[in-house]
PDB file of C-alpha atoms in Angstrom:
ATOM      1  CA  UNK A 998       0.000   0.000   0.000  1.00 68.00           C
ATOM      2  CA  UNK A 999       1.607   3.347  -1.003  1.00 79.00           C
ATOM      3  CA  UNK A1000       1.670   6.390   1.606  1.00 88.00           C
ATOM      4  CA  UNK A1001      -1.378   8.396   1.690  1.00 94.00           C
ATOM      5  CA  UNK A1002       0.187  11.141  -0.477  1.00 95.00           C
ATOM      6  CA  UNK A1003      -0.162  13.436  -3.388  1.00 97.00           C
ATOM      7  CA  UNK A1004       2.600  14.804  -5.165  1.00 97.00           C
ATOM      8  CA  UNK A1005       2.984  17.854  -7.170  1.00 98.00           C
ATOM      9  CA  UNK A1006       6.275  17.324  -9.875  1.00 98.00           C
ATOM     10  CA  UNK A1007       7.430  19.520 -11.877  1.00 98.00           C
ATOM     11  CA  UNK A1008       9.350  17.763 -15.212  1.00 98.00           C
ATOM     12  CA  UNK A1009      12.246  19.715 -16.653  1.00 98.00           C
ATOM     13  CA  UNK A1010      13.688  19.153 -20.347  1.00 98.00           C
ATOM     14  CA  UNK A1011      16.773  17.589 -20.811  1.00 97.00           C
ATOM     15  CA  UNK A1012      18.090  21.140 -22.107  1.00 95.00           C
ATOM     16  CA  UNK A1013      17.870  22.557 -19.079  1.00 97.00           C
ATOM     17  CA  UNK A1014      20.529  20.700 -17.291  1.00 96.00           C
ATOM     18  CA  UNK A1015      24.022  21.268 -17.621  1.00 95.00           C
ATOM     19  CA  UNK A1016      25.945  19.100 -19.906  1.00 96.00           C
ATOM     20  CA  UNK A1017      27.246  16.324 -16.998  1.00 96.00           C
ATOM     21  CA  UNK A1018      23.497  16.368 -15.760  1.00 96.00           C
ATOM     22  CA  UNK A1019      22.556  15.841 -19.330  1.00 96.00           C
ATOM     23  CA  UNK A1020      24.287  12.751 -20.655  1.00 97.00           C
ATOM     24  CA  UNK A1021      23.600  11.351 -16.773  1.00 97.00           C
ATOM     25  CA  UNK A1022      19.807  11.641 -17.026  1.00 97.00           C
ATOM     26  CA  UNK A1023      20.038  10.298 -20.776  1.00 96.00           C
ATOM     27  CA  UNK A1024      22.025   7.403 -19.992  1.00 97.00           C
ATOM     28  CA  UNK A1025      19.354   6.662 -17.379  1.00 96.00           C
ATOM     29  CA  UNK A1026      16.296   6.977 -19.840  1.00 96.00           C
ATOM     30  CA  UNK A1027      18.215   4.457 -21.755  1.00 95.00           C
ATOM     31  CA  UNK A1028      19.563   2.056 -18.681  1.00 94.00           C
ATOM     32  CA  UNK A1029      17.147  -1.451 -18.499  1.00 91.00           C
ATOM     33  CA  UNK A1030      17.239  -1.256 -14.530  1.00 91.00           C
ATOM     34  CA  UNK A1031      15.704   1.860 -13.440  1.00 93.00           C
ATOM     35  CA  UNK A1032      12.171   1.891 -11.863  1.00 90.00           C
ATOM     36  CA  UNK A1033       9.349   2.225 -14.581  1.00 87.00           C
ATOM     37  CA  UNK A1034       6.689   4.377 -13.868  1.00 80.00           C
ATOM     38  CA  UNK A1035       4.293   2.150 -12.684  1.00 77.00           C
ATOM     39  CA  UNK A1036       6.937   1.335  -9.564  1.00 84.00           C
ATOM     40  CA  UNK A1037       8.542   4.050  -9.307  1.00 88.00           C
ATOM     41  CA  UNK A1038       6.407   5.301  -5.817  1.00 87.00           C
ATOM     42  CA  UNK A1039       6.610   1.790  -4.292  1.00 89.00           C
ATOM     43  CA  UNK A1040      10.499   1.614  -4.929  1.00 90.00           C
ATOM     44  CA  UNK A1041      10.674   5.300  -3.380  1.00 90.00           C
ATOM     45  CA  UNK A1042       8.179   4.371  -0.353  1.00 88.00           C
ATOM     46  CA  UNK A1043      10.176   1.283   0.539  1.00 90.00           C
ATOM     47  CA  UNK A1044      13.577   3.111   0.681  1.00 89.00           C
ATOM     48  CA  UNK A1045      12.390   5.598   2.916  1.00 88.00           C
ATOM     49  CA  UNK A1046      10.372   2.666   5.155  1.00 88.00           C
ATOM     50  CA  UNK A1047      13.410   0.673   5.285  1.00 89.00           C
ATOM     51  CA  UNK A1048      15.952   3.679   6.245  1.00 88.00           C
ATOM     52  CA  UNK A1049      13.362   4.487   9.244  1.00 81.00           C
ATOM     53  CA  UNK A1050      13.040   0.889   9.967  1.00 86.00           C
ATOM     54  CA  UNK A1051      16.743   0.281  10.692  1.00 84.00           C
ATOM     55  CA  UNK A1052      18.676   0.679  13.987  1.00 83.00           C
ATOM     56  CA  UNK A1053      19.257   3.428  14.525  1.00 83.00           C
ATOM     57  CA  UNK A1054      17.046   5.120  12.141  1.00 86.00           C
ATOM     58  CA  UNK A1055      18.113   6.909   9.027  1.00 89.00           C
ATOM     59  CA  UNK A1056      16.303  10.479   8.279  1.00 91.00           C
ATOM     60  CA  UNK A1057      18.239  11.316   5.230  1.00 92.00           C
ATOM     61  CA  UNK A1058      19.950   9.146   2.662  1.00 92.00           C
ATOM     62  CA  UNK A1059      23.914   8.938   3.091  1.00 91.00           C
ATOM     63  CA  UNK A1060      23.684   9.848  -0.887  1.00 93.00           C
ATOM     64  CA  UNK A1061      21.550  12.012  -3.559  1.00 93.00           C
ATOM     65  CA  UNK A1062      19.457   9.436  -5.066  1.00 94.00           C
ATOM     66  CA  UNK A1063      20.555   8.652  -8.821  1.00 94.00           C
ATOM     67  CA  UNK A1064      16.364   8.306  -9.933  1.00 96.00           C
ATOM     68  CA  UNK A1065      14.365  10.462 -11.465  1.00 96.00           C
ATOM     69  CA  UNK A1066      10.240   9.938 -13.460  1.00 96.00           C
ATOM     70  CA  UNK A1067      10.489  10.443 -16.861  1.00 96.00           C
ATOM     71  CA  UNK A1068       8.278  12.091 -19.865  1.00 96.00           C
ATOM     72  CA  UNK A1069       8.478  11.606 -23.086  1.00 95.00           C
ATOM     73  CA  UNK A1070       6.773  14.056 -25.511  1.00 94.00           C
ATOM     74  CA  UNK A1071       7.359  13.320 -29.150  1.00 91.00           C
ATOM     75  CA  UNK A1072      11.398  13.229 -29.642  1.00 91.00           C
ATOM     76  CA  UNK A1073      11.465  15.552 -25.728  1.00 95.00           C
ATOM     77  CA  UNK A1074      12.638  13.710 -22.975  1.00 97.00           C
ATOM     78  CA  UNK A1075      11.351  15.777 -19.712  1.00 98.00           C
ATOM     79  CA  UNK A1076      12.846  14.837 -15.871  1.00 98.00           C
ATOM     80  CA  UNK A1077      12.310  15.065 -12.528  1.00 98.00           C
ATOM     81  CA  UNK A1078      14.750  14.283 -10.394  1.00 97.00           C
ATOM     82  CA  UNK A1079      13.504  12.211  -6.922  1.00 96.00           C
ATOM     83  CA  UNK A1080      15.976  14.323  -4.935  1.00 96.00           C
ATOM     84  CA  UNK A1081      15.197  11.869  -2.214  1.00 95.00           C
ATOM     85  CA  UNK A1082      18.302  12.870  -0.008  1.00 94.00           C
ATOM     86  CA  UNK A1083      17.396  16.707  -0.114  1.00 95.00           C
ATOM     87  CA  UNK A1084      13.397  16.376   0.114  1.00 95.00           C
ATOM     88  CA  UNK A1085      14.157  14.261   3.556  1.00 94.00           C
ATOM     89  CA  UNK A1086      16.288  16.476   4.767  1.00 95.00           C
ATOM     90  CA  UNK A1087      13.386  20.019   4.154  1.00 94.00           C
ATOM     91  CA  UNK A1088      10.770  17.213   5.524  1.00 93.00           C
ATOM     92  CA  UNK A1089      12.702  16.315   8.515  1.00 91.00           C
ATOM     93  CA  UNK A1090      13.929  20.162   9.375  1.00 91.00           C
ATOM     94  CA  UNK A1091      10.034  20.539   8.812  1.00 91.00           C
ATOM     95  CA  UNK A1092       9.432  17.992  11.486  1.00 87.00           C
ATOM     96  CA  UNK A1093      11.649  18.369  13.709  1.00 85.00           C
ATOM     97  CA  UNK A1094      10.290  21.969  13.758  1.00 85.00           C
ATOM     98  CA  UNK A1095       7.064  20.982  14.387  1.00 84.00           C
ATOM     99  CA  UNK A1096       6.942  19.585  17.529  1.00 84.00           C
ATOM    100  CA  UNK A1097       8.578  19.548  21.378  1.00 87.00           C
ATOM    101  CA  UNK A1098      12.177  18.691  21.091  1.00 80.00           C
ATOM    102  CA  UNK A1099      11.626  15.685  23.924  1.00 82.00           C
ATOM    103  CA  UNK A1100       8.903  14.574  21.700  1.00 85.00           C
ATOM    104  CA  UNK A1101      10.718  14.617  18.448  1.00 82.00           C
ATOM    105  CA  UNK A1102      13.866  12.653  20.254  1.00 83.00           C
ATOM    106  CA  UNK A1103      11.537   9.589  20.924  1.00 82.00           C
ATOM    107  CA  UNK A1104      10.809   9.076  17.077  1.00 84.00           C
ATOM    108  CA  UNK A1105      14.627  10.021  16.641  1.00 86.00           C
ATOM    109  CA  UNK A1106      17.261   9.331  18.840  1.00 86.00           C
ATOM    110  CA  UNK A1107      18.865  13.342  19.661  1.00 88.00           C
ATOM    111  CA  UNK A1108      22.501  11.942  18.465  1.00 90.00           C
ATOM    112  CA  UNK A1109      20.849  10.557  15.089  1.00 91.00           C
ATOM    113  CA  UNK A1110      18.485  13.977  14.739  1.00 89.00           C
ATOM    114  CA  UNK A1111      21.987  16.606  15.476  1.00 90.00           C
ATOM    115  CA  UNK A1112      24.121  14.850  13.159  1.00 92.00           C
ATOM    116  CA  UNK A1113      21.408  14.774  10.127  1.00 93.00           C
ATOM    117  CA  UNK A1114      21.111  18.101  10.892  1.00 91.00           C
ATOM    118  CA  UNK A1115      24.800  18.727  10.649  1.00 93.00           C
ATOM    119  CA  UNK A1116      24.755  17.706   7.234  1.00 93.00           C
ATOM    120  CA  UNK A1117      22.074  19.456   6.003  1.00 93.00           C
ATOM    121  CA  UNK A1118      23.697  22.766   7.064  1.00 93.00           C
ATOM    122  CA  UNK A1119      26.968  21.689   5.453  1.00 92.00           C
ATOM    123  CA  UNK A1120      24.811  21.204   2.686  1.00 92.00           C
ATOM    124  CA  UNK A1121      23.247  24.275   2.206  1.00 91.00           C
ATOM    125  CA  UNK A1122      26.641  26.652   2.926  1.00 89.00           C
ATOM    126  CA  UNK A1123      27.535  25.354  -0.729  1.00 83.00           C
ATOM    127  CA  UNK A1124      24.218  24.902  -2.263  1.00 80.00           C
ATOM    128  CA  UNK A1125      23.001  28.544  -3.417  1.00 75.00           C
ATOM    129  CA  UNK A1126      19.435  26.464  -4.134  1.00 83.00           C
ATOM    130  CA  UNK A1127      16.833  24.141  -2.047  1.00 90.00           C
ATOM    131  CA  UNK A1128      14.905  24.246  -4.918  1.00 94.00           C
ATOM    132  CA  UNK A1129      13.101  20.742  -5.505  1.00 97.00           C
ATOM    133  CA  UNK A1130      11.105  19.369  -8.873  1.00 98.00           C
ATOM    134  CA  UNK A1131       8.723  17.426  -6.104  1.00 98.00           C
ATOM    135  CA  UNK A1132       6.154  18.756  -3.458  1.00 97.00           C
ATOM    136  CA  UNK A1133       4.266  16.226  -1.618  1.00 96.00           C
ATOM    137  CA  UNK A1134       0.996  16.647   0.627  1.00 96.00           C
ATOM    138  CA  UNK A1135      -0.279  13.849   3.163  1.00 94.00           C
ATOM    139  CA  UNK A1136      -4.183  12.940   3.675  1.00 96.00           C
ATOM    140  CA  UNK A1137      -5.263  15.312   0.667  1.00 96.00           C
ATOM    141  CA  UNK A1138      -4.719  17.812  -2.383  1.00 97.00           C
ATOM    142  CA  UNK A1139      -4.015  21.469  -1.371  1.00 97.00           C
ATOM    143  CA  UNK A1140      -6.869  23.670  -3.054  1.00 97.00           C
ATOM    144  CA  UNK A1141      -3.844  25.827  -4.720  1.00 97.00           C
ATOM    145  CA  UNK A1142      -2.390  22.756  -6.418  1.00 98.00           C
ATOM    146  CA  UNK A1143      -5.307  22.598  -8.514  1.00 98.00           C
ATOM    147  CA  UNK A1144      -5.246  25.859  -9.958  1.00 98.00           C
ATOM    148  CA  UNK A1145      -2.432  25.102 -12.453  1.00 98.00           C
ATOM    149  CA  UNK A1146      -4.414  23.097 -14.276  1.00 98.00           C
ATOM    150  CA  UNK A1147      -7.627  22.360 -16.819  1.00 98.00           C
ATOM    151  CA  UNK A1148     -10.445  19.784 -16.205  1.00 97.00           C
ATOM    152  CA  UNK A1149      -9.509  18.493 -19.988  1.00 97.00           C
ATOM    153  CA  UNK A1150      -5.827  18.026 -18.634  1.00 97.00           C
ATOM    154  CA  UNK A1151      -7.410  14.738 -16.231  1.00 96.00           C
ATOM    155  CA  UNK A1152      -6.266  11.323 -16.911  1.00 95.00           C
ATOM    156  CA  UNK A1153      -8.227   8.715 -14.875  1.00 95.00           C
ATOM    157  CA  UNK A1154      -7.458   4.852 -14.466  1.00 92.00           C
ATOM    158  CA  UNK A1155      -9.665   2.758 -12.532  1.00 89.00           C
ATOM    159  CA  UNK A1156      -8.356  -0.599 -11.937  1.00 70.00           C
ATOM    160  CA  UNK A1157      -7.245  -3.494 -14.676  1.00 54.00           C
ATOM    161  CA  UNK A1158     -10.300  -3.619 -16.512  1.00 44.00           C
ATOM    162  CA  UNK A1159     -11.901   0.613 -15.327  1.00 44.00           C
ATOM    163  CA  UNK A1160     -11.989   2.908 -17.697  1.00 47.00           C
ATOM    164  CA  UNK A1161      -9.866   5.934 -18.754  1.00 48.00           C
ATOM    165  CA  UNK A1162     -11.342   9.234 -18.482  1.00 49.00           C
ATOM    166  CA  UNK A1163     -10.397  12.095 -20.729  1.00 50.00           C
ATOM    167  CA  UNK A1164      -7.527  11.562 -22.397  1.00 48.00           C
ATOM    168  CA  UNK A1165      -4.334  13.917 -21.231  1.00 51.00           C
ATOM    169  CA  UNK A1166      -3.596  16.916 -23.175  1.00 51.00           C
ATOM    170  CA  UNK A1167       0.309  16.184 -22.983  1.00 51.00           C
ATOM    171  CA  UNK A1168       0.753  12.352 -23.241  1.00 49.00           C
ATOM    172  CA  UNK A1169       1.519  10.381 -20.234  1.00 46.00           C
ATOM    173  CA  UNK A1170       4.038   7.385 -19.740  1.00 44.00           C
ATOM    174  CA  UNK A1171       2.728   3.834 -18.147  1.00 42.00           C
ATOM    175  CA  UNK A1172       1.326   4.527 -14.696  1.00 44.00           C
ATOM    176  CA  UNK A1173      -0.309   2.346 -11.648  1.00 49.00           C
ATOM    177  CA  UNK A1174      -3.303   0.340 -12.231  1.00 73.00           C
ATOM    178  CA  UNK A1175      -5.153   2.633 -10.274  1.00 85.00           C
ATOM    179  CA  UNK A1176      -4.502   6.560 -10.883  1.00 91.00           C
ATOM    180  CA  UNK A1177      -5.529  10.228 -11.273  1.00 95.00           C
ATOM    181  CA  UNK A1178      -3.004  12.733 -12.644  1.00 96.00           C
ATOM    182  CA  UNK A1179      -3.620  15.832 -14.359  1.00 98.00           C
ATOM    183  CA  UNK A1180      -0.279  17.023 -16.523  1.00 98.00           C
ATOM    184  CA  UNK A1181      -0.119  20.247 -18.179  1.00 98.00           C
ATOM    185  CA  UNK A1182       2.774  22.634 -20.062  1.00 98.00           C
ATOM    186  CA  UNK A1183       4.706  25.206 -17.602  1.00 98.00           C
ATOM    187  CA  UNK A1184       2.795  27.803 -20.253  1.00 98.00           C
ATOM    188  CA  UNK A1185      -0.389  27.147 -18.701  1.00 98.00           C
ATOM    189  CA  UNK A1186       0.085  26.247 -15.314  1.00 98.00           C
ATOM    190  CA  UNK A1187       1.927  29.805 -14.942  1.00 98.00           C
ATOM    191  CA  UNK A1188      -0.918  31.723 -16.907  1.00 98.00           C
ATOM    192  CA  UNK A1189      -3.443  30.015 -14.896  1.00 98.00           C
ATOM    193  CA  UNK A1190      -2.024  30.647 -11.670  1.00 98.00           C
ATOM    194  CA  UNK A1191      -1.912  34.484 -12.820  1.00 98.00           C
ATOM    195  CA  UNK A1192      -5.355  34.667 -13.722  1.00 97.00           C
ATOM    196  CA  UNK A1193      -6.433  33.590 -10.156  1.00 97.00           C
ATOM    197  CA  UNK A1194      -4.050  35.818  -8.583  1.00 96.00           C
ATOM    198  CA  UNK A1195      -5.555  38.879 -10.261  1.00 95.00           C
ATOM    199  CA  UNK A1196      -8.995  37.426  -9.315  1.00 95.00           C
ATOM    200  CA  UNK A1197      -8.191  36.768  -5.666  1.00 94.00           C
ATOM    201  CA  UNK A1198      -6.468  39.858  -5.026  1.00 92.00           C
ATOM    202  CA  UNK A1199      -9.470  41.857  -6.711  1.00 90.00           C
ATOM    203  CA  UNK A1200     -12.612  39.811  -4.933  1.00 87.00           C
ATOM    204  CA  UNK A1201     -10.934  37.822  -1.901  1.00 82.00           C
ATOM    205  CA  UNK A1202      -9.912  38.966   1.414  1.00 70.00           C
ATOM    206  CA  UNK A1203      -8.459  35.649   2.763  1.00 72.00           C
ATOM    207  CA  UNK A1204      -4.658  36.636   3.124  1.00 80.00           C
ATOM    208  CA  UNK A1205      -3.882  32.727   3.281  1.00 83.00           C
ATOM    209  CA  UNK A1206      -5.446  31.398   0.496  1.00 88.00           C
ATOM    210  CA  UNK A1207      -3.302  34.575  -1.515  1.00 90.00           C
ATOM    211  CA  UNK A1208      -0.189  33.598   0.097  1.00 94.00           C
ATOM    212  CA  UNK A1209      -0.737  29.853  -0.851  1.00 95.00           C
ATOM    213  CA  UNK A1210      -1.405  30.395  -4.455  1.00 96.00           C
ATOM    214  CA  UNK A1211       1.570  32.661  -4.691  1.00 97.00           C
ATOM    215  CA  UNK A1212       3.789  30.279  -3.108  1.00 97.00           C
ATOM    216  CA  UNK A1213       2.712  27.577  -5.357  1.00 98.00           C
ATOM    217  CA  UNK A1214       3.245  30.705  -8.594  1.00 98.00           C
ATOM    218  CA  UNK A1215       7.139  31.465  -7.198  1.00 97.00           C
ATOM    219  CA  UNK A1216       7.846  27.851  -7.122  1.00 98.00           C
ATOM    220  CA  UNK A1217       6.842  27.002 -10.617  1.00 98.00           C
ATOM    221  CA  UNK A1218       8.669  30.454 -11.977  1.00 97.00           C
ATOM    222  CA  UNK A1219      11.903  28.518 -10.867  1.00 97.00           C
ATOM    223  CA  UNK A1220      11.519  26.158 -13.710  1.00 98.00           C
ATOM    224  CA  UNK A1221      12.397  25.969 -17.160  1.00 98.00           C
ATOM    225  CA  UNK A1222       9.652  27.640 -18.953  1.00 98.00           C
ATOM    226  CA  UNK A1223       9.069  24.540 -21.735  1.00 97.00           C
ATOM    227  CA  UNK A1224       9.138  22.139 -18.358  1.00 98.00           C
ATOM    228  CA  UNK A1225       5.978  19.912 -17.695  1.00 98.00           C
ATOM    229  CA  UNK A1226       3.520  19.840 -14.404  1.00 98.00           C
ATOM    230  CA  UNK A1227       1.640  17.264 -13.142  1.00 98.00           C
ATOM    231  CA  UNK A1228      -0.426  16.738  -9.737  1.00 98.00           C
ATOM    232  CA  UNK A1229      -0.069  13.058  -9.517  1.00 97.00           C
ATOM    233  CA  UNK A1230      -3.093  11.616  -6.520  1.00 97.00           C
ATOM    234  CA  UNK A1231      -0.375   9.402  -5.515  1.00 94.00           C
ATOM    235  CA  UNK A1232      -1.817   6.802  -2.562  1.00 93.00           C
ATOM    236  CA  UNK A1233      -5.198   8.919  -2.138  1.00 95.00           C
ATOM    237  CA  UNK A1234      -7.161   6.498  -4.765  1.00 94.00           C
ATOM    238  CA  UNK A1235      -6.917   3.901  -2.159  1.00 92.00           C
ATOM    239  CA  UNK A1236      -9.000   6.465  -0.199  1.00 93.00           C
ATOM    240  CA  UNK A1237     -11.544   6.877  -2.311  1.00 93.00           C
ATOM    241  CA  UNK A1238     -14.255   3.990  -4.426  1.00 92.00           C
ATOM    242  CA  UNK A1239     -14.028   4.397  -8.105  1.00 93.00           C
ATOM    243  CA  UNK A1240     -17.593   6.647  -8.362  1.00 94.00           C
ATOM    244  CA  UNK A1241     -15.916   9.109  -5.689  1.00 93.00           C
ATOM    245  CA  UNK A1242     -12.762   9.247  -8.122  1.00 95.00           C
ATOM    246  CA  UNK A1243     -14.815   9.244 -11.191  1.00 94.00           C
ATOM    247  CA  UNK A1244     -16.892  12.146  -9.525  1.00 94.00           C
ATOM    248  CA  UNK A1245     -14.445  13.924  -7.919  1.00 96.00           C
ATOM    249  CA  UNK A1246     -13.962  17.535 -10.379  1.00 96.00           C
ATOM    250  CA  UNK A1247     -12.212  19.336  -8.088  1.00 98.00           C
ATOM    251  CA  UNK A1248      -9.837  21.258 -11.107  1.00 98.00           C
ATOM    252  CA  UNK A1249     -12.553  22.258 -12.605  1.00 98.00           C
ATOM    253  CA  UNK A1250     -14.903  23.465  -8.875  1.00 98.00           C
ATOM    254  CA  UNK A1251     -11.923  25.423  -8.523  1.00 97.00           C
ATOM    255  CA  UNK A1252     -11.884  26.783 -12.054  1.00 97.00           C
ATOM    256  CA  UNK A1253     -15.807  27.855 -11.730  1.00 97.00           C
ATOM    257  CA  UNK A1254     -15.471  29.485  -8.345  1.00 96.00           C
ATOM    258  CA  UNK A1255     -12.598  31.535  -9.956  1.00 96.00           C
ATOM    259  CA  UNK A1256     -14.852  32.499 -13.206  1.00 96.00           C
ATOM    260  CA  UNK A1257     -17.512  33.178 -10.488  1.00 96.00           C
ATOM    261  CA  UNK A1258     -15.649  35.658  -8.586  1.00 93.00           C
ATOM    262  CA  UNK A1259     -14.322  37.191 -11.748  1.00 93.00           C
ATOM    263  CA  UNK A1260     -18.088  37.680 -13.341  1.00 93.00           C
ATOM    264  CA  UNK A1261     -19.800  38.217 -10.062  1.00 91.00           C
ATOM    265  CA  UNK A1262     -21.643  35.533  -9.670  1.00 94.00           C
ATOM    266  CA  UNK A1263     -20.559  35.025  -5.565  1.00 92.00           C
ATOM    267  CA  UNK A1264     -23.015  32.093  -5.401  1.00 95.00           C
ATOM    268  CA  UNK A1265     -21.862  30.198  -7.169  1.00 95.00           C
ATOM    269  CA  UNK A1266     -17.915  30.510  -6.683  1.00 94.00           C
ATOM    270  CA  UNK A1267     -18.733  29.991  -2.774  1.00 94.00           C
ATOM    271  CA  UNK A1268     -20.636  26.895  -3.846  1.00 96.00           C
ATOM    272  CA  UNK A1269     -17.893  25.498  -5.961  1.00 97.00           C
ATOM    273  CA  UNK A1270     -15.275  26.460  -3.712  1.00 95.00           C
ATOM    274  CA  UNK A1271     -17.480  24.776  -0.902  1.00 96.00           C
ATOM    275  CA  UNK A1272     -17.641  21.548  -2.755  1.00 96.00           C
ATOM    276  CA  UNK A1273     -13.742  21.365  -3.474  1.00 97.00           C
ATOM    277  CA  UNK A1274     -13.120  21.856   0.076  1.00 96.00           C
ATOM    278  CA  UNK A1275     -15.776  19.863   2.105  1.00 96.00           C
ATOM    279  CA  UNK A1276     -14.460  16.944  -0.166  1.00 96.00           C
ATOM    280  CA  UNK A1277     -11.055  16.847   0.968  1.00 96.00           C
ATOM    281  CA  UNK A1278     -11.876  17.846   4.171  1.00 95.00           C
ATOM    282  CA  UNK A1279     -13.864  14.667   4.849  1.00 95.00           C
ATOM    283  CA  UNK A1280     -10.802  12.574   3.141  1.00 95.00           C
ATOM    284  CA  UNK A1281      -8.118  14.313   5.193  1.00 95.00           C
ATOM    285  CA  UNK A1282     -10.357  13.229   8.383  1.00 94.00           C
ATOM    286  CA  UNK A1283      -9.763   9.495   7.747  1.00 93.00           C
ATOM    287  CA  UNK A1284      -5.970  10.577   9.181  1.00 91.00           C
ATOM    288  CA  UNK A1285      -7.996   9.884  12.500  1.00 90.00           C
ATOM    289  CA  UNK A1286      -9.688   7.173  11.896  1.00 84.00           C
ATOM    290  CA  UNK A1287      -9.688   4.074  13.673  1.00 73.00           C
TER     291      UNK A1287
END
């Protein structure tokens, strides 16, 4: 069973890496034993649940991993690096951060915790960049994430023998059984994200909900502007029967309440919006369940 876990990626072309980086990544596409697609999140899962299994628990990787999920467009090959040693490091600053210290020290011993930390900062004093290609989000799908992208943009597998909804408007590689993604060009997920920022600022109030979509708007500017994004549902299927997935619109609720705003029709952009968030706020309750 995967984690419970969505993921917004961001895939760069091959162009945009420096030569080295280049002719690594390509050798990879090319290499027989890298994780396809449709294993790729188990393989990732169980390296993390076997470094935090062992005694004494590992946080962080001793190394950068060498993976990385692959597009291929046409003749393009697009990347995104796992950057599984640097993503554990931000998540376990993050939780660290989050809680007592004496609390934190009985999930990780203090000796184990100082000298991760230790090599994070040594990390950073010659890394200009924390930038990562992968943001991940436990027991649900932040409402910003879905801003970048169209309800046409949905790909939908339901099982062996489900159906696919809507084909994807940039074409996908072999994925899980059992999926949602939605996978758009940098393009539009930037203009779309600029759009609602105009609307929110003119209509809405709510300083968070700003600050979130901008957040998710500086992160994608970081990129290569001919990159691919995609909002992958990750582990969440298994939270949800196939007529909740096959129902579940919450790109385009999120598109409506923004056209709402923008045309003033408050109604119905508070009933959209309502939908979107009700839904995922009765899936990230199951975080509690018994």
């Amino acid at each position: 069973m995967l984690p419970y876990t969505a993921y917004l990626r961001v895939y760069e072309p091959l162009t945009a890496f420096t030569p080295r980086d280049r002719a690594v990544w390509a050798g990879y596409a090319e290499s027989r034993d890298r994780p396809r697609r449709a294993g790729a999140l188990e393989v990732e899962h169980d390296e993390s649940v076997r470094r935090l299994l062992c005694v004494p628990p590992a946080p962080a990787p001793d190394k950068e991993s060498h993976n990385a999920y692959l597009r291929r467009v046409e003749d393009m090959l697009y990347v995104c690096p796992w950057q599984s040693r640097l993503r554990s490091w931000l998540a376990f600053a993050s939780f660290r951060g989050s809680m007592p210290v004496k609390l934190a020290d009985r999930f990780v011993p203090k000796a184990i915790a100082e000298q991760t930390a230790d090599d994070f900062d040594r990390f950073k004093r010659g890394e200009p960049s924390l930038r990562t290609n992968i943001h991940t989000s436990t027991w649900h799908v932040p409402t910003p994430w879905f801003v970048p992208f169209d309800s046409a943009e949905r790909w939908l597998v339901l099982g062996a023998e489900g159906n696919e909804t809507t084909e994807p408007a940039v074409p996908t590689t072999t994925a899980p059984p059992r999926n949602m993604l939605y996978v758009t060009s940098m393009a539009q997920a930037r203009r779309r994200v600029a759009r609602a920022l105009v609307v929110i600022r003119r209509h809405v109030g709510h300083v968070t909900i700003l600050t979130e979509v901008e957040e998710v708007g500086r992160w994608l500017e970081e990129f290569h502007p001919h990159s691919l994004v995609e909002l992958d549902y990750g582990g969440l299927v298994h939270l949800m029967n196939d007529e909740t997935l096959q129902g579940d619109q919450s790109v385009a609720e999120v598109s409506a309440a923004l056209a709402g705003l923008d045309n003033g029709q408050e109604e119905l952009a508070f009933a959209m919006y309502q939908r979107v968030i009700l839904r995922w706020r009765s899936i990230q309750a199951l975080e509690f369940a018994n």
